[in-house]
């Protein structure tokens, strides 16, 4: 009798163990790739610094926002992404374009201050706003948007270090909710089409 | 004897300039005002039967040039320096936005469309190629 009880106890442990394992796996999976499975929950308001002071996402309620993370020393991917965002805005009617706010968040506050970002951003589009901040403030935004960046020392390179980073363009609707994730190499007409749909 | 010597002499420059490497569509990106770095792109074709490596690039317009590669891992763009770039026999390598590029550091002046930049590419077969790269606005690659 005593043996049967023990056996029963043991049998009970199996599904329990299984549950813990599956639960752990699901939890891990969500933690690692928060952007692929639950893009609806990503995003949200944030405040960072421009050359003219604090800027929050909610300042642009009523406008569609294009958000891109990068750094100004980035030789290739960032200029491409920003040029495509700008070209997309230029494909819109002036009325529609006035209702789009493109934002470039630098994840490299060591090299990019708000003044430098302002000059850099203006080169791509007059309305492109360059934002950055303290590392912990940037990290909060990066995390909220399921983005990622990492400082990588480049031995032998004159660049010193590069920032590996996600290269998505975030499309945010007029009420500040993340609408869609695009890629840095999405063609401008495609980005323009997505913008028109949410304006 | 004289004839042989002449023939030999005639062969010397021929072998030295025999171009297994062909460079096409080179260009360098125009730069935003505050960033003294740019990237150069081109197509390198190797018409020979042996692999050739691009070992270095230099331009009088900037302090440093490096060969960089990009790798897209799960949406994260990682950039790294490569010491030499192989151009396999009878094939071509594209240096293009989002992939391989020559990163140009510490430009002496911002690059604007209409300018051209001199560059020398050095290869493992001992040849050097001089080229002039037009400055182009960022390609939007529709």
mmCIF file of C-alpha atoms in Angstrom:
data_model
loop_
_atom_site.group_PDB
_atom_site.id
_atom_site.type_symbol
_atom_site.label_atom_id
_atom_site.label_comp_id
_atom_site.label_asym_id
_atom_site.label_seq_id
_atom_site.Cartn_x
_atom_site.Cartn_y
_atom_site.Cartn_z
ATOM 1 C CA UNK A 1 0.000 0.000 0.000
ATOM 2 C CA UNK A 2 2.787 2.303 0.996
ATOM 3 C CA UNK A 3 4.532 1.433 -2.224
ATOM 4 C CA UNK A 4 1.481 2.310 -4.345
ATOM 5 C CA UNK A 5 1.221 5.748 -2.745
ATOM 6 C CA UNK A 6 4.839 6.415 -3.472
ATOM 7 C CA UNK A 7 4.330 5.266 -7.024
ATOM 8 C CA UNK A 8 1.371 7.637 -7.322
ATOM 9 C CA UNK A 9 3.419 10.483 -5.979
ATOM 10 C CA UNK A 10 6.094 9.740 -8.511
ATOM 11 C CA UNK A 11 3.559 9.653 -11.330
ATOM 12 C CA UNK A 12 2.266 13.033 -10.231
ATOM 13 C CA UNK A 13 5.735 14.517 -10.446
ATOM 14 C CA UNK A 14 6.098 13.663 -14.133
ATOM 15 C CA UNK A 15 3.410 16.002 -15.522
ATOM 16 C CA UNK A 16 4.522 18.616 -13.023
ATOM 17 C CA UNK A 17 8.094 18.390 -14.255
ATOM 18 C CA UNK A 18 6.889 18.481 -17.836
ATOM 19 C CA UNK A 19 4.852 21.594 -17.095
ATOM 20 C CA UNK A 20 7.843 23.332 -15.566
ATOM 21 C CA UNK A 21 10.029 22.436 -18.520
ATOM 22 C CA UNK A 22 7.523 23.596 -21.139
ATOM 23 C CA UNK A 23 6.712 26.704 -19.135
ATOM 24 C CA UNK A 24 10.399 27.514 -18.842
ATOM 25 C CA UNK A 25 10.923 26.990 -22.517
ATOM 26 C CA UNK A 26 7.996 29.226 -23.474
ATOM 27 C CA UNK A 27 9.138 31.901 -21.040
ATOM 28 C CA UNK A 28 12.659 31.741 -22.434
ATOM 29 C CA UNK A 29 11.452 31.860 -25.989
ATOM 30 C CA UNK A 30 9.403 34.973 -25.277
ATOM 31 C CA UNK A 31 12.292 36.625 -23.507
ATOM 32 C CA UNK A 32 14.673 36.025 -26.371
ATOM 33 C CA UNK A 33 12.496 36.978 -29.309
ATOM 34 C CA UNK A 34 9.929 39.392 -27.971
ATOM 35 C CA UNK A 35 9.418 41.000 -31.358
ATOM 36 C CA UNK A 36 8.462 38.069 -33.557
ATOM 37 C CA UNK A 37 5.594 36.634 -31.579
ATOM 38 C CA UNK A 38 4.123 39.592 -29.746
ATOM 39 C CA UNK A 39 4.707 42.683 -31.866
ATOM 40 C CA UNK A 40 1.378 44.116 -30.697
ATOM 41 C CA UNK A 41 2.720 44.606 -27.163
ATOM 42 C CA UNK A 42 5.927 46.307 -28.268
ATOM 43 C CA UNK A 43 6.400 50.025 -28.366
ATOM 44 C CA UNK A 44 5.021 52.729 -26.140
ATOM 45 C CA UNK A 45 5.844 56.275 -25.156
ATOM 46 C CA UNK A 46 9.415 57.359 -24.449
ATOM 47 C CA UNK A 47 11.341 60.544 -23.763
ATOM 48 C CA UNK A 48 14.816 61.284 -25.119
ATOM 49 C CA UNK A 49 16.896 64.383 -25.855
ATOM 50 C CA UNK A 50 17.004 66.407 -29.049
ATOM 51 C CA UNK A 51 19.198 69.490 -29.560
ATOM 52 C CA UNK A 52 16.200 71.512 -28.405
ATOM 53 C CA UNK A 53 15.507 69.531 -25.256
ATOM 54 C CA UNK A 54 13.312 66.623 -24.225
ATOM 55 C CA UNK A 55 11.134 65.029 -26.865
ATOM 56 C CA UNK A 56 8.467 62.410 -26.200
ATOM 57 C CA UNK A 57 6.736 60.170 -28.646
ATOM 58 C CA UNK A 58 3.389 61.488 -27.393
ATOM 59 C CA UNK A 59 4.354 64.966 -28.651
ATOM 60 C CA UNK A 60 3.513 63.586 -32.088
ATOM 61 C CA UNK A 61 -0.052 62.385 -31.430
ATOM 62 C CA UNK A 62 -1.983 62.834 -34.655
ATOM 63 C CA UNK A 63 1.105 62.090 -36.764
ATOM 64 C CA UNK A 64 2.485 58.850 -38.127
ATOM 65 C CA UNK A 65 6.010 58.201 -36.831
ATOM 66 C CA UNK A 66 8.894 56.337 -38.471
ATOM 67 C CA UNK A 67 11.435 55.260 -35.873
ATOM 68 C CA UNK A 68 14.951 53.948 -36.591
ATOM 69 C CA UNK A 69 17.803 53.030 -34.235
ATOM 70 C CA UNK A 70 21.441 53.453 -35.298
ATOM 71 C CA UNK A 71 24.541 55.624 -34.888
ATOM 72 C CA UNK A 72 26.124 58.308 -37.031
ATOM 73 C CA UNK A 73 29.487 56.551 -37.530
ATOM 74 C CA UNK A 74 27.599 53.673 -39.119
ATOM 75 C CA UNK A 75 28.959 53.760 -42.661
ATOM 76 C CA UNK A 76 26.334 51.898 -44.567
ATOM 77 C CA UNK A 77 23.180 50.486 -43.006
ATOM 78 C CA UNK A 78 22.045 53.634 -41.165
ATOM 79 C CA UNK A 79 22.477 56.020 -44.090
ATOM 80 C CA UNK A 80 20.601 53.540 -46.255
ATOM 81 C CA UNK A 81 17.725 53.201 -43.792
ATOM 82 C CA UNK A 82 17.457 56.945 -43.223
ATOM 83 C CA UNK A 83 17.676 57.723 -46.941
ATOM 84 C CA UNK A 84 14.856 55.281 -47.602
ATOM 85 C CA UNK A 85 12.674 56.759 -44.860
ATOM 86 C CA UNK A 86 13.296 60.229 -46.300
ATOM 87 C CA UNK A 87 12.602 59.150 -49.874
ATOM 88 C CA UNK A 88 9.327 57.560 -48.726
ATOM 89 C CA UNK A 89 8.200 60.810 -47.074
ATOM 90 C CA UNK A 90 9.090 62.715 -50.242
ATOM 91 C CA UNK A 91 6.786 60.424 -52.207
ATOM 92 C CA UNK A 92 3.805 61.659 -50.177
ATOM 93 C CA UNK A 93 1.753 64.761 -50.877
ATOM 94 C CA UNK A 94 3.031 67.770 -48.886
ATOM 95 C CA UNK A 95 -0.092 67.592 -46.664
ATOM 96 C CA UNK A 96 0.505 63.922 -45.891
ATOM 97 C CA UNK A 97 4.253 64.453 -45.428
ATOM 98 C CA UNK A 98 3.547 67.149 -42.849
ATOM 99 C CA UNK A 99 1.776 64.485 -40.806
ATOM 100 C CA UNK A 100 4.773 62.162 -40.675
ATOM 101 C CA UNK A 101 7.496 62.492 -38.055
ATOM 102 C CA UNK A 102 10.680 60.533 -38.801
ATOM 103 C CA UNK A 103 12.885 59.865 -35.741
ATOM 104 C CA UNK A 104 16.459 58.585 -35.579
ATOM 105 C CA UNK A 105 17.557 57.320 -32.152
ATOM 106 C CA UNK A 106 21.311 57.055 -31.698
ATOM 107 C CA UNK A 107 22.408 54.135 -29.525
ATOM 108 C CA UNK A 108 25.929 55.605 -29.410
ATOM 109 C CA UNK A 109 25.709 58.533 -26.937
ATOM 110 C CA UNK A 110 29.514 58.428 -26.487
ATOM 111 C CA UNK A 111 30.022 59.712 -30.025
ATOM 112 C CA UNK A 112 26.647 61.234 -30.844
ATOM 113 C CA UNK A 113 25.432 64.243 -28.902
ATOM 114 C CA UNK A 114 22.085 65.935 -29.709
ATOM 115 C CA UNK A 115 23.768 68.789 -31.639
ATOM 116 C CA UNK A 116 25.726 66.423 -33.876
ATOM 117 C CA UNK A 117 22.593 64.339 -34.377
ATOM 118 C CA UNK A 118 20.624 67.414 -35.423
ATOM 119 C CA UNK A 119 23.142 68.251 -38.145
ATOM 120 C CA UNK A 120 23.387 64.634 -39.237
ATOM 121 C CA UNK A 121 19.613 64.199 -39.396
ATOM 122 C CA UNK A 122 18.989 67.408 -41.324
ATOM 123 C CA UNK A 123 21.186 66.029 -44.082
ATOM 124 C CA UNK A 124 18.692 63.249 -44.736
ATOM 125 C CA UNK A 125 15.412 65.087 -44.311
ATOM 126 C CA UNK A 126 14.446 68.490 -42.878
ATOM 127 C CA UNK A 127 11.898 66.883 -40.582
ATOM 128 C CA UNK A 128 14.109 63.999 -39.370
ATOM 129 C CA UNK A 129 14.583 64.349 -35.627
ATOM 130 C CA UNK A 130 17.748 62.962 -34.048
ATOM 131 C CA UNK A 131 17.351 61.788 -30.453
ATOM 132 C CA UNK A 132 19.639 60.244 -27.896
ATOM 133 C CA UNK A 133 20.108 60.272 -24.143
ATOM 134 C CA UNK A 134 21.747 58.558 -21.238
ATOM 135 C CA UNK A 135 22.522 54.914 -21.822
ATOM 136 C CA UNK A 136 19.811 53.756 -19.407
ATOM 137 C CA UNK A 137 17.208 55.917 -21.152
ATOM 138 C CA UNK A 138 18.218 54.561 -24.550
ATOM 139 C CA UNK A 139 18.211 51.018 -23.203
ATOM 140 C CA UNK A 140 14.651 51.446 -21.948
ATOM 141 C CA UNK A 141 13.423 52.499 -25.402
ATOM 142 C CA UNK A 142 15.417 49.798 -27.157
ATOM 143 C CA UNK A 143 13.914 47.179 -24.862
ATOM 144 C CA UNK A 144 10.371 48.504 -25.197
ATOM 145 C CA UNK A 145 10.620 48.213 -28.970
ATOM 146 C CA UNK A 146 12.210 44.766 -28.948
ATOM 147 C CA UNK A 147 15.282 46.202 -30.629
ATOM 148 C CA UNK A 148 18.841 45.266 -29.838
ATOM 149 C CA UNK A 149 22.276 46.825 -29.956
ATOM 150 C CA UNK A 150 25.703 45.863 -28.761
ATOM 151 C CA UNK A 151 28.964 47.746 -28.633
ATOM 152 C CA UNK A 152 31.668 45.711 -30.331
ATOM 153 C CA UNK A 153 35.352 46.566 -30.089
ATOM 154 C CA UNK A 154 36.938 46.365 -33.539
ATOM 155 C CA UNK A 155 40.571 45.494 -33.089
ATOM 156 C CA UNK A 156 42.803 46.969 -35.813
ATOM 157 C CA UNK A 157 40.039 49.241 -37.043
ATOM 158 C CA UNK A 158 40.199 53.014 -37.105
ATOM 159 C CA UNK A 159 36.516 52.966 -36.140
ATOM 160 C CA UNK A 160 37.495 51.771 -32.653
ATOM 161 C CA UNK A 161 34.146 50.146 -32.042
ATOM 162 C CA UNK A 162 31.023 49.502 -33.968
ATOM 163 C CA UNK A 163 27.475 49.094 -32.778
ATOM 164 C CA UNK A 164 25.832 45.932 -33.962
ATOM 165 C CA UNK A 165 22.169 46.824 -34.108
ATOM 166 C CA UNK A 166 18.745 45.833 -35.330
ATOM 167 C CA UNK A 167 17.866 47.642 -38.512
ATOM 168 C CA UNK A 168 14.110 47.702 -38.493
ATOM 169 C CA UNK A 169 12.067 50.762 -39.278
ATOM 170 C CA UNK A 170 9.194 51.054 -36.788
ATOM 171 C CA UNK A 171 5.955 52.383 -38.141
ATOM 172 C CA UNK A 172 3.926 54.012 -35.363
ATOM 173 C CA UNK A 173 0.334 55.154 -35.866
ATOM 174 C CA UNK A 174 -1.317 58.465 -34.990
ATOM 175 C CA UNK A 175 -2.155 57.370 -31.437
ATOM 176 C CA UNK A 176 1.390 56.251 -30.648
ATOM 177 C CA UNK A 177 0.837 52.517 -31.118
ATOM 178 C CA UNK A 178 3.317 50.373 -33.026
ATOM 179 C CA UNK A 179 1.677 49.508 -36.297
ATOM 180 C CA UNK A 180 4.330 47.537 -38.177
ATOM 181 C CA UNK A 181 8.004 46.603 -38.397
ATOM 182 C CA UNK A 182 9.742 47.289 -41.701
ATOM 183 C CA UNK A 183 13.325 46.604 -42.698
ATOM 184 C CA UNK A 184 16.051 49.121 -43.456
ATOM 185 C CA UNK A 185 16.093 47.982 -47.076
ATOM 186 C CA UNK A 186 12.332 48.219 -47.653
ATOM 187 C CA UNK A 187 11.814 50.172 -50.880
ATOM 188 C CA UNK A 188 10.588 53.765 -50.390
ATOM 189 C CA UNK A 189 7.323 53.260 -52.366
ATOM 190 C CA UNK A 190 6.450 50.401 -50.020
ATOM 191 C CA UNK A 191 7.140 52.551 -46.940
ATOM 192 C CA UNK A 192 5.090 55.381 -48.483
ATOM 193 C CA UNK A 193 2.188 52.997 -49.087
ATOM 194 C CA UNK A 194 2.283 51.846 -45.436
ATOM 195 C CA UNK A 195 2.342 55.477 -44.290
ATOM 196 C CA UNK A 196 -0.670 56.425 -46.432
ATOM 197 C CA UNK A 197 -2.592 53.506 -44.949
ATOM 198 C CA UNK A 198 -2.254 54.816 -41.386
ATOM 199 C CA UNK A 199 -2.551 58.549 -42.057
ATOM 200 C CA UNK B 1 70.375 38.871 -79.442
ATOM 201 C CA UNK B 2 69.135 42.424 -79.790
ATOM 202 C CA UNK B 3 65.830 41.148 -81.064
ATOM 203 C CA UNK B 4 65.469 38.755 -78.126
ATOM 204 C CA UNK B 5 66.263 41.522 -75.678
ATOM 205 C CA UNK B 6 63.705 43.803 -77.282
ATOM 206 C CA UNK B 7 61.132 41.035 -77.121
ATOM 207 C CA UNK B 8 61.901 40.411 -73.466
ATOM 208 C CA UNK B 9 61.637 44.087 -72.647
ATOM 209 C CA UNK B 10 58.356 44.247 -74.461
ATOM 210 C CA UNK B 11 57.085 41.359 -72.345
ATOM 211 C CA UNK B 12 57.974 42.953 -69.014
ATOM 212 C CA UNK B 13 55.370 45.708 -68.984
ATOM 213 C CA UNK B 14 52.845 43.308 -70.434
ATOM 214 C CA UNK B 15 53.109 40.870 -67.561
ATOM 215 C CA UNK B 16 53.174 43.620 -64.974
ATOM 216 C CA UNK B 17 49.951 45.172 -66.172
ATOM 217 C CA UNK B 18 48.175 42.003 -67.205
ATOM 218 C CA UNK B 19 44.851 42.623 -65.619
ATOM 219 C CA UNK B 20 43.177 39.613 -64.085
ATOM 220 C CA UNK B 21 41.207 42.030 -61.985
ATOM 221 C CA UNK B 22 38.594 44.248 -63.532
ATOM 222 C CA UNK B 23 36.934 46.950 -61.493
ATOM 223 C CA UNK B 24 33.556 48.242 -62.533
ATOM 224 C CA UNK B 25 31.014 50.769 -61.250
ATOM 225 C CA UNK B 26 33.104 52.147 -58.399
ATOM 226 C CA UNK B 27 31.532 54.932 -56.344
ATOM 227 C CA UNK B 28 31.802 56.496 -52.928
ATOM 228 C CA UNK B 29 28.943 57.811 -50.834
ATOM 229 C CA UNK B 30 28.335 61.480 -50.279
ATOM 230 C CA UNK B 31 28.684 62.278 -46.573
ATOM 231 C CA UNK B 32 26.523 64.050 -44.012
ATOM 232 C CA UNK B 33 28.329 67.136 -42.623
ATOM 233 C CA UNK B 34 29.288 65.840 -39.166
ATOM 234 C CA UNK B 35 30.518 62.407 -40.142
ATOM 235 C CA UNK B 36 33.967 62.273 -41.762
ATOM 236 C CA UNK B 37 33.455 58.629 -42.784
ATOM 237 C CA UNK B 38 32.137 57.148 -45.977
ATOM 238 C CA UNK B 39 31.875 53.834 -47.762
ATOM 239 C CA UNK B 40 33.018 52.871 -51.247
ATOM 240 C CA UNK B 41 31.370 50.265 -53.420
ATOM 241 C CA UNK B 42 32.272 48.520 -56.679
ATOM 242 C CA UNK B 43 32.363 45.220 -58.475
ATOM 243 C CA UNK B 44 35.661 43.320 -58.585
ATOM 244 C CA UNK B 45 35.940 40.613 -61.259
ATOM 245 C CA UNK B 46 38.762 38.134 -61.497
ATOM 246 C CA UNK B 47 39.216 36.864 -65.054
ATOM 247 C CA UNK B 48 42.223 34.718 -64.127
ATOM 248 C CA UNK B 49 42.493 31.095 -63.139
ATOM 249 C CA UNK B 50 43.769 31.726 -59.634
ATOM 250 C CA UNK B 51 42.148 33.497 -56.699
ATOM 251 C CA UNK B 52 43.349 37.021 -56.046
ATOM 252 C CA UNK B 53 42.952 38.926 -52.773
ATOM 253 C CA UNK B 54 42.267 42.601 -52.312
ATOM 254 C CA UNK B 55 44.785 43.394 -49.581
ATOM 255 C CA UNK B 56 44.381 47.130 -49.062
ATOM 256 C CA UNK B 57 42.927 50.344 -50.360
ATOM 257 C CA UNK B 58 44.086 53.891 -49.877
ATOM 258 C CA UNK B 59 43.013 57.328 -50.893
ATOM 259 C CA UNK B 60 44.674 60.684 -50.507
ATOM 260 C CA UNK B 61 41.240 62.067 -49.571
ATOM 261 C CA UNK B 62 41.220 60.326 -46.181
ATOM 262 C CA UNK B 63 43.450 58.988 -43.437
ATOM 263 C CA UNK B 64 42.386 55.345 -43.449
ATOM 264 C CA UNK B 65 40.567 52.810 -45.550
ATOM 265 C CA UNK B 66 39.490 49.365 -44.418
ATOM 266 C CA UNK B 67 37.706 46.399 -45.903
ATOM 267 C CA UNK B 68 34.505 45.704 -43.979
ATOM 268 C CA UNK B 69 31.874 43.015 -44.180
ATOM 269 C CA UNK B 70 28.346 42.965 -42.831
ATOM 270 C CA UNK B 71 26.496 40.018 -41.517
ATOM 271 C CA UNK B 72 22.774 40.027 -40.856
ATOM 272 C CA UNK B 73 22.093 37.702 -37.924
ATOM 273 C CA UNK B 74 18.420 37.569 -36.908
ATOM 274 C CA UNK B 75 17.868 41.147 -37.969
ATOM 275 C CA UNK B 76 20.995 42.432 -36.203
ATOM 276 C CA UNK B 77 23.567 43.956 -38.530
ATOM 277 C CA UNK B 78 27.072 43.083 -37.432
ATOM 278 C CA UNK B 79 30.021 44.741 -39.060
ATOM 279 C CA UNK B 80 33.571 43.469 -38.964
ATOM 280 C CA UNK B 81 36.912 44.212 -40.526
ATOM 281 C CA UNK B 82 38.483 41.731 -42.915
ATOM 282 C CA UNK B 83 42.228 41.646 -43.562
ATOM 283 C CA UNK B 84 41.933 40.594 -47.189
ATOM 284 C CA UNK B 85 39.069 39.969 -49.533
ATOM 285 C CA UNK B 86 39.167 36.952 -51.815
ATOM 286 C CA UNK B 87 38.060 37.290 -55.398
ATOM 287 C CA UNK B 88 37.850 33.653 -56.492
ATOM 288 C CA UNK B 89 39.110 32.586 -59.927
ATOM 289 C CA UNK B 90 36.748 33.404 -62.780
ATOM 290 C CA UNK B 91 34.210 35.127 -60.596
ATOM 291 C CA UNK B 92 33.235 38.497 -59.242
ATOM 292 C CA UNK B 93 32.680 40.003 -55.826
ATOM 293 C CA UNK B 94 30.236 42.841 -55.282
ATOM 294 C CA UNK B 95 30.910 45.530 -52.761
ATOM 295 C CA UNK B 96 27.434 46.927 -52.226
ATOM 296 C CA UNK B 97 25.256 48.612 -49.597
ATOM 297 C CA UNK B 98 24.332 46.237 -46.800
ATOM 298 C CA UNK B 99 27.212 43.886 -47.595
ATOM 299 C CA UNK B 100 30.895 44.344 -48.277
ATOM 300 C CA UNK B 101 32.289 47.850 -48.447
ATOM 301 C CA UNK B 102 35.493 49.805 -48.164
ATOM 302 C CA UNK B 103 35.096 52.019 -45.144
ATOM 303 C CA UNK B 104 36.858 55.348 -45.545
ATOM 304 C CA UNK B 105 37.844 57.185 -42.346
ATOM 305 C CA UNK B 106 38.755 60.750 -41.510
ATOM 306 C CA UNK B 107 37.965 62.380 -44.810
ATOM 307 C CA UNK B 108 39.730 65.688 -45.297
ATOM 308 C CA UNK B 109 36.502 67.284 -46.486
ATOM 309 C CA UNK B 110 32.831 66.298 -46.803
ATOM 310 C CA UNK B 111 32.069 64.445 -50.013
ATOM 311 C CA UNK B 112 29.507 66.003 -52.285
ATOM 312 C CA UNK B 113 27.969 64.697 -55.503
ATOM 313 C CA UNK B 114 29.983 65.930 -58.475
ATOM 314 C CA UNK B 115 33.334 65.336 -56.780
ATOM 315 C CA UNK B 116 35.642 62.441 -57.656
ATOM 316 C CA UNK B 117 38.025 60.746 -55.252
ATOM 317 C CA UNK B 118 41.285 59.027 -56.269
ATOM 318 C CA UNK B 119 41.877 55.562 -54.860
ATOM 319 C CA UNK B 120 44.500 52.841 -55.168
ATOM 320 C CA UNK B 121 43.557 49.208 -54.645
ATOM 321 C CA UNK B 122 46.355 46.743 -53.923
ATOM 322 C CA UNK B 123 46.031 43.058 -54.767
ATOM 323 C CA UNK B 124 47.850 39.910 -53.662
ATOM 324 C CA UNK B 125 49.241 39.316 -57.165
ATOM 325 C CA UNK B 126 51.333 42.452 -56.694
ATOM 326 C CA UNK B 127 49.226 44.647 -58.931
ATOM 327 C CA UNK B 128 47.809 48.005 -57.940
ATOM 328 C CA UNK B 129 44.873 49.631 -59.602
ATOM 329 C CA UNK B 130 44.346 53.345 -59.654
ATOM 330 C CA UNK B 131 40.787 54.518 -59.967
ATOM 331 C CA UNK B 132 38.667 57.601 -59.556
ATOM 332 C CA UNK B 133 35.428 57.183 -57.685
ATOM 333 C CA UNK B 134 32.535 59.517 -58.360
ATOM 334 C CA UNK B 135 30.785 60.750 -55.220
ATOM 335 C CA UNK B 136 27.169 59.633 -55.302
ATOM 336 C CA UNK B 137 24.164 60.250 -53.110
ATOM 337 C CA UNK B 138 23.075 57.281 -51.078
ATOM 338 C CA UNK B 139 21.649 54.731 -53.423
ATOM 339 C CA UNK B 140 18.030 53.966 -52.711
ATOM 340 C CA UNK B 141 18.105 50.683 -54.605
ATOM 341 C CA UNK B 142 14.415 50.486 -55.488
#
